[in-house]
Short mmCIF file of C-alpha atoms in Angstrom, two decimals:
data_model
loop_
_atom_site.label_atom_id
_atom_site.label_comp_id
_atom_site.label_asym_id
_atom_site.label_seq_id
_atom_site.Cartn_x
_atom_site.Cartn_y
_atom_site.Cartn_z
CA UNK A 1 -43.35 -114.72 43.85
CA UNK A 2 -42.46 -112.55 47.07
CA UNK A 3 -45.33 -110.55 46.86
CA UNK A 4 -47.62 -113.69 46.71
CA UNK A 5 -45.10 -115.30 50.01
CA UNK A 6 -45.24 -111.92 51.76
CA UNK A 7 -49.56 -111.69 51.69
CA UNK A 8 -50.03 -115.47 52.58
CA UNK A 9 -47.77 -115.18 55.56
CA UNK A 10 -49.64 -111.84 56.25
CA UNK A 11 -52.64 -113.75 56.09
CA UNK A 12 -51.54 -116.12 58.51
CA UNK A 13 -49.60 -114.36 60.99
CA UNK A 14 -53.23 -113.69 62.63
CA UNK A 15 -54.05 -117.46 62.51
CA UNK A 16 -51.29 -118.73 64.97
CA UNK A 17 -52.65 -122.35 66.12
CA UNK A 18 -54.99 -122.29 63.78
CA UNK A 19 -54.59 -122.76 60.01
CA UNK A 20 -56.72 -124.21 57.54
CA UNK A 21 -56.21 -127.49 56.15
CA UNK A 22 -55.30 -125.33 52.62
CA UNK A 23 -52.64 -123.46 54.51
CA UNK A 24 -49.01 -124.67 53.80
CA UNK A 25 -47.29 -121.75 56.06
CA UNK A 26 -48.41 -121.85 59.79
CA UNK A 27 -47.13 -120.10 63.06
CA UNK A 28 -46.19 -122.21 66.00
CA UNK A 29 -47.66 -120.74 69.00
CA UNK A 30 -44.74 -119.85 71.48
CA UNK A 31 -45.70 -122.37 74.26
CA UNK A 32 -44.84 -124.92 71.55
CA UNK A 33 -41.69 -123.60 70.31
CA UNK A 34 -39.55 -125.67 72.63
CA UNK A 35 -41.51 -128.75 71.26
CA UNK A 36 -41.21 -127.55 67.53
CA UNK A 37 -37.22 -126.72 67.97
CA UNK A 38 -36.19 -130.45 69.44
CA UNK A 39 -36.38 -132.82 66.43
CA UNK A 40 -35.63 -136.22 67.01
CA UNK A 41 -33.62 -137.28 64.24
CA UNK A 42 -31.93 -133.83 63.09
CA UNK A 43 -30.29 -131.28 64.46
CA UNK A 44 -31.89 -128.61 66.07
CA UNK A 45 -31.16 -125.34 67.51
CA UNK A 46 -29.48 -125.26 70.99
CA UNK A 47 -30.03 -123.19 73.90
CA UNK A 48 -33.15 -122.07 72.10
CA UNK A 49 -35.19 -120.13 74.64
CA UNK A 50 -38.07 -117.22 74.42
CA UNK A 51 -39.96 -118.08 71.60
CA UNK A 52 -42.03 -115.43 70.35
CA UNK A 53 -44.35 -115.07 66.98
CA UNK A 54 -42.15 -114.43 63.81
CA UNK A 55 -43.64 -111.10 61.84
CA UNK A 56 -45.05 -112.05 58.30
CA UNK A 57 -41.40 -109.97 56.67
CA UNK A 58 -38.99 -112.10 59.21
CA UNK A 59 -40.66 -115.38 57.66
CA UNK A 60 -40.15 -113.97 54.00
CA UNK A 61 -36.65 -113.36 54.73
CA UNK A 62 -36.00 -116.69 56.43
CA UNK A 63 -37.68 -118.75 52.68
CA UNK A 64 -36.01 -116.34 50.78
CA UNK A 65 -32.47 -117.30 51.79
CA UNK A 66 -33.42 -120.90 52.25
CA UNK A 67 -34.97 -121.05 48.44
CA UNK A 68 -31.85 -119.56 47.56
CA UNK A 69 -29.19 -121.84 49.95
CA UNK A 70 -31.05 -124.93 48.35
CA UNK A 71 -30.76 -123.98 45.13
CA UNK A 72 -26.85 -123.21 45.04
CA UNK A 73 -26.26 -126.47 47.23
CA UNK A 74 -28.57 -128.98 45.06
CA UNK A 75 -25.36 -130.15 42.76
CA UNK A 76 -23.93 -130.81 45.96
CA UNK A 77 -26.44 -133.53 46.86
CA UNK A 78 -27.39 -135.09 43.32
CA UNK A 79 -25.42 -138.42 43.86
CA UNK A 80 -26.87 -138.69 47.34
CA UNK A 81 -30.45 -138.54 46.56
CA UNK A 82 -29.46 -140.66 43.60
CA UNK A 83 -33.21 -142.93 43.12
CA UNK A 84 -34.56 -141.41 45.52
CA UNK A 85 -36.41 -139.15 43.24
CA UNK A 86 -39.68 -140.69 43.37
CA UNK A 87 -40.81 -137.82 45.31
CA UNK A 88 -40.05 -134.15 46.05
CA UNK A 89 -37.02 -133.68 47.87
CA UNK A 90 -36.26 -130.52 49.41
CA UNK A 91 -34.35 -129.26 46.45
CA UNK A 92 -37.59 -129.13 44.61
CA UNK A 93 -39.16 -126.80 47.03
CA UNK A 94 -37.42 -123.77 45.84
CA UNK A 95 -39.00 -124.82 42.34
CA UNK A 96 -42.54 -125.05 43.74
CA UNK A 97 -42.89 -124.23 47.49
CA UNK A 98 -46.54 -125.84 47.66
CA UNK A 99 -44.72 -128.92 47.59
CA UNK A 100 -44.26 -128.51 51.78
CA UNK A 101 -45.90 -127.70 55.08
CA UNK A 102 -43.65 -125.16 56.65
CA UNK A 103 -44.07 -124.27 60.51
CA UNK A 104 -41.85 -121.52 62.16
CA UNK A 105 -41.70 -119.87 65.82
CA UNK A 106 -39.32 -117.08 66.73
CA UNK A 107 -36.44 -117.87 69.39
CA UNK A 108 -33.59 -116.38 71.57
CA UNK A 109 -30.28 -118.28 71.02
CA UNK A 110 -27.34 -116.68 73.50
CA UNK A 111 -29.35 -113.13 72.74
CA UNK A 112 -29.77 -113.61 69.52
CA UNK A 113 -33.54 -113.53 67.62
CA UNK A 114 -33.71 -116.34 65.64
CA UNK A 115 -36.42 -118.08 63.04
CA UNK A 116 -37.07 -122.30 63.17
CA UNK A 117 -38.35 -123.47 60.06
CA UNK A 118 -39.91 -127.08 60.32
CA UNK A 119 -40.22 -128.51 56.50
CA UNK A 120 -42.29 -131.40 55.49
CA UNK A 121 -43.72 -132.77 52.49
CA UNK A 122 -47.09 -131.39 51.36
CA UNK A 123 -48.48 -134.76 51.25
CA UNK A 124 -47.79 -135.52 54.71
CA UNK A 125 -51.36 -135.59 57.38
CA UNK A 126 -50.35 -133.35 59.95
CA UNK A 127 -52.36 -130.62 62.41
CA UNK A 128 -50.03 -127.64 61.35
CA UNK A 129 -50.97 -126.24 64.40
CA UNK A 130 -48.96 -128.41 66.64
CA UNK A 131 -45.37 -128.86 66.16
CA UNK A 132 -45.10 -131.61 63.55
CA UNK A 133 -42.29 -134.24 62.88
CA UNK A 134 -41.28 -137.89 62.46
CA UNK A 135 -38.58 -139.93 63.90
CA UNK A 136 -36.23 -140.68 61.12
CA UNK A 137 -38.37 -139.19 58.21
CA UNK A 138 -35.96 -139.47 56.50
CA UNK A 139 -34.11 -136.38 53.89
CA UNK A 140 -37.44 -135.08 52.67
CA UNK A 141 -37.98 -133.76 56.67
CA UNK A 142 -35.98 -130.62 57.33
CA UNK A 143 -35.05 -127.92 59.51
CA UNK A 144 -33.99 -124.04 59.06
CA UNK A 145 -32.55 -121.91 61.68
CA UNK A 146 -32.23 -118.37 60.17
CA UNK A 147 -30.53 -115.28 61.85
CA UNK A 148 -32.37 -112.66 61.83
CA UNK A 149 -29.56 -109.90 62.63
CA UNK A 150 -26.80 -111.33 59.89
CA UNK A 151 -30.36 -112.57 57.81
CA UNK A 152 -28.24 -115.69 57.10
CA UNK A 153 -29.16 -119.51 57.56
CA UNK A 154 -27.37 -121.03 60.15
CA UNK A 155 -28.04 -124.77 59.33
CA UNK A 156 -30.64 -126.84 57.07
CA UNK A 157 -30.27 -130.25 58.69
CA UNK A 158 -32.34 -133.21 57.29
CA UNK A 159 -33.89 -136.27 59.26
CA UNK A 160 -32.18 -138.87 59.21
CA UNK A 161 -33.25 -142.56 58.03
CA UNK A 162 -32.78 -146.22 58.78
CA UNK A 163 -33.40 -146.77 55.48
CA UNK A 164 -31.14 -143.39 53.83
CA UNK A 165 -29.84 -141.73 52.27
CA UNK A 166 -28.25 -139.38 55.12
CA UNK A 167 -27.62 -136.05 54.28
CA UNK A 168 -25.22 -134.36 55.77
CA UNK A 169 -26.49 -130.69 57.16
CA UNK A 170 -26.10 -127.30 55.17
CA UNK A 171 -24.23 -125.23 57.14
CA UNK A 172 -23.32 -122.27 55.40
#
């Protein structure tokens, strides 16, 4: 599976503001990034600053650990998504990662190079060329900031909802 990860992101890297409808993975183009990294109903990162276009290997590392963070941490969350399994959640994704639209830009945090991940359901109608997101989306919209010089994820933080469940972030 991270060949198949590593040549689509390959494949997109060159297409940065402009990915095809098929495409689930798409590059943010910098002059976005401040856009893409202040959700409205999550977390996001602070004091993000110099955004910059994430290679093809630093997005494969970033899914990697978060595949792996949301599989370890989906007991965790079982009695909070209790019915609400009418749809993916985010602890499906590892399972099948065509079930979401991921968008990422590169960014400085206090000197340190950083990945934003932007997660949404596959089903959603979005231009993935354009930072994407919905006030209070509710758990299925999600956020990654990965390290790239520890390779570690920071936080996962879902949207929250008027209607819940809230999830509390993954902060590792």
């Amino acid at each position: 599976m991270r060949r198949g990860l590593a040549l689509a992101l390959f494949a997109v890297a060159g297409c940065v503001g402009t990915p095809r409808a098929s495409e689930r993975v798409a590059l943010v183009d910098p002059a976005m990034g401040a856009t893409l990294t202040r959700p409205c109903s999550r977390p996001g990162p602070e004091n993000a600053e110099r955004f910059f276009i994430p290679a093809p290997s630093q997005i494969t590392a970033t899914e990697t650990a978060t595949l792996r963070l949301l599989r370890e941490r989906a007991g965790d969350y079982a009695a909070s998504l209790g019915n609400a399994r009418d749809e993916p959640t985010p602890f499906d994704w590892p399972a099948d990662p065509a079930l979401y639209h991921r968008q990422y830009v590169g960014y400085y945090q206090d000197g340190r190079a950083m990945i934003y991940g932007n997660y949404f359901p596959a089903g959603f109608d979005a231009d993935l060329s354009r930072p994407t997101g919905l006030c209070d989306g509710g758990f299925r919209f999600f956020g990654v900031e990965y390290d790239l010089e520890s390779r570690s994820v920071r936080r996962i933080a879902f949207d929250g909802s008027l209607g819940g469940p809230f999830l509390a972030p993954i902060e590792p």
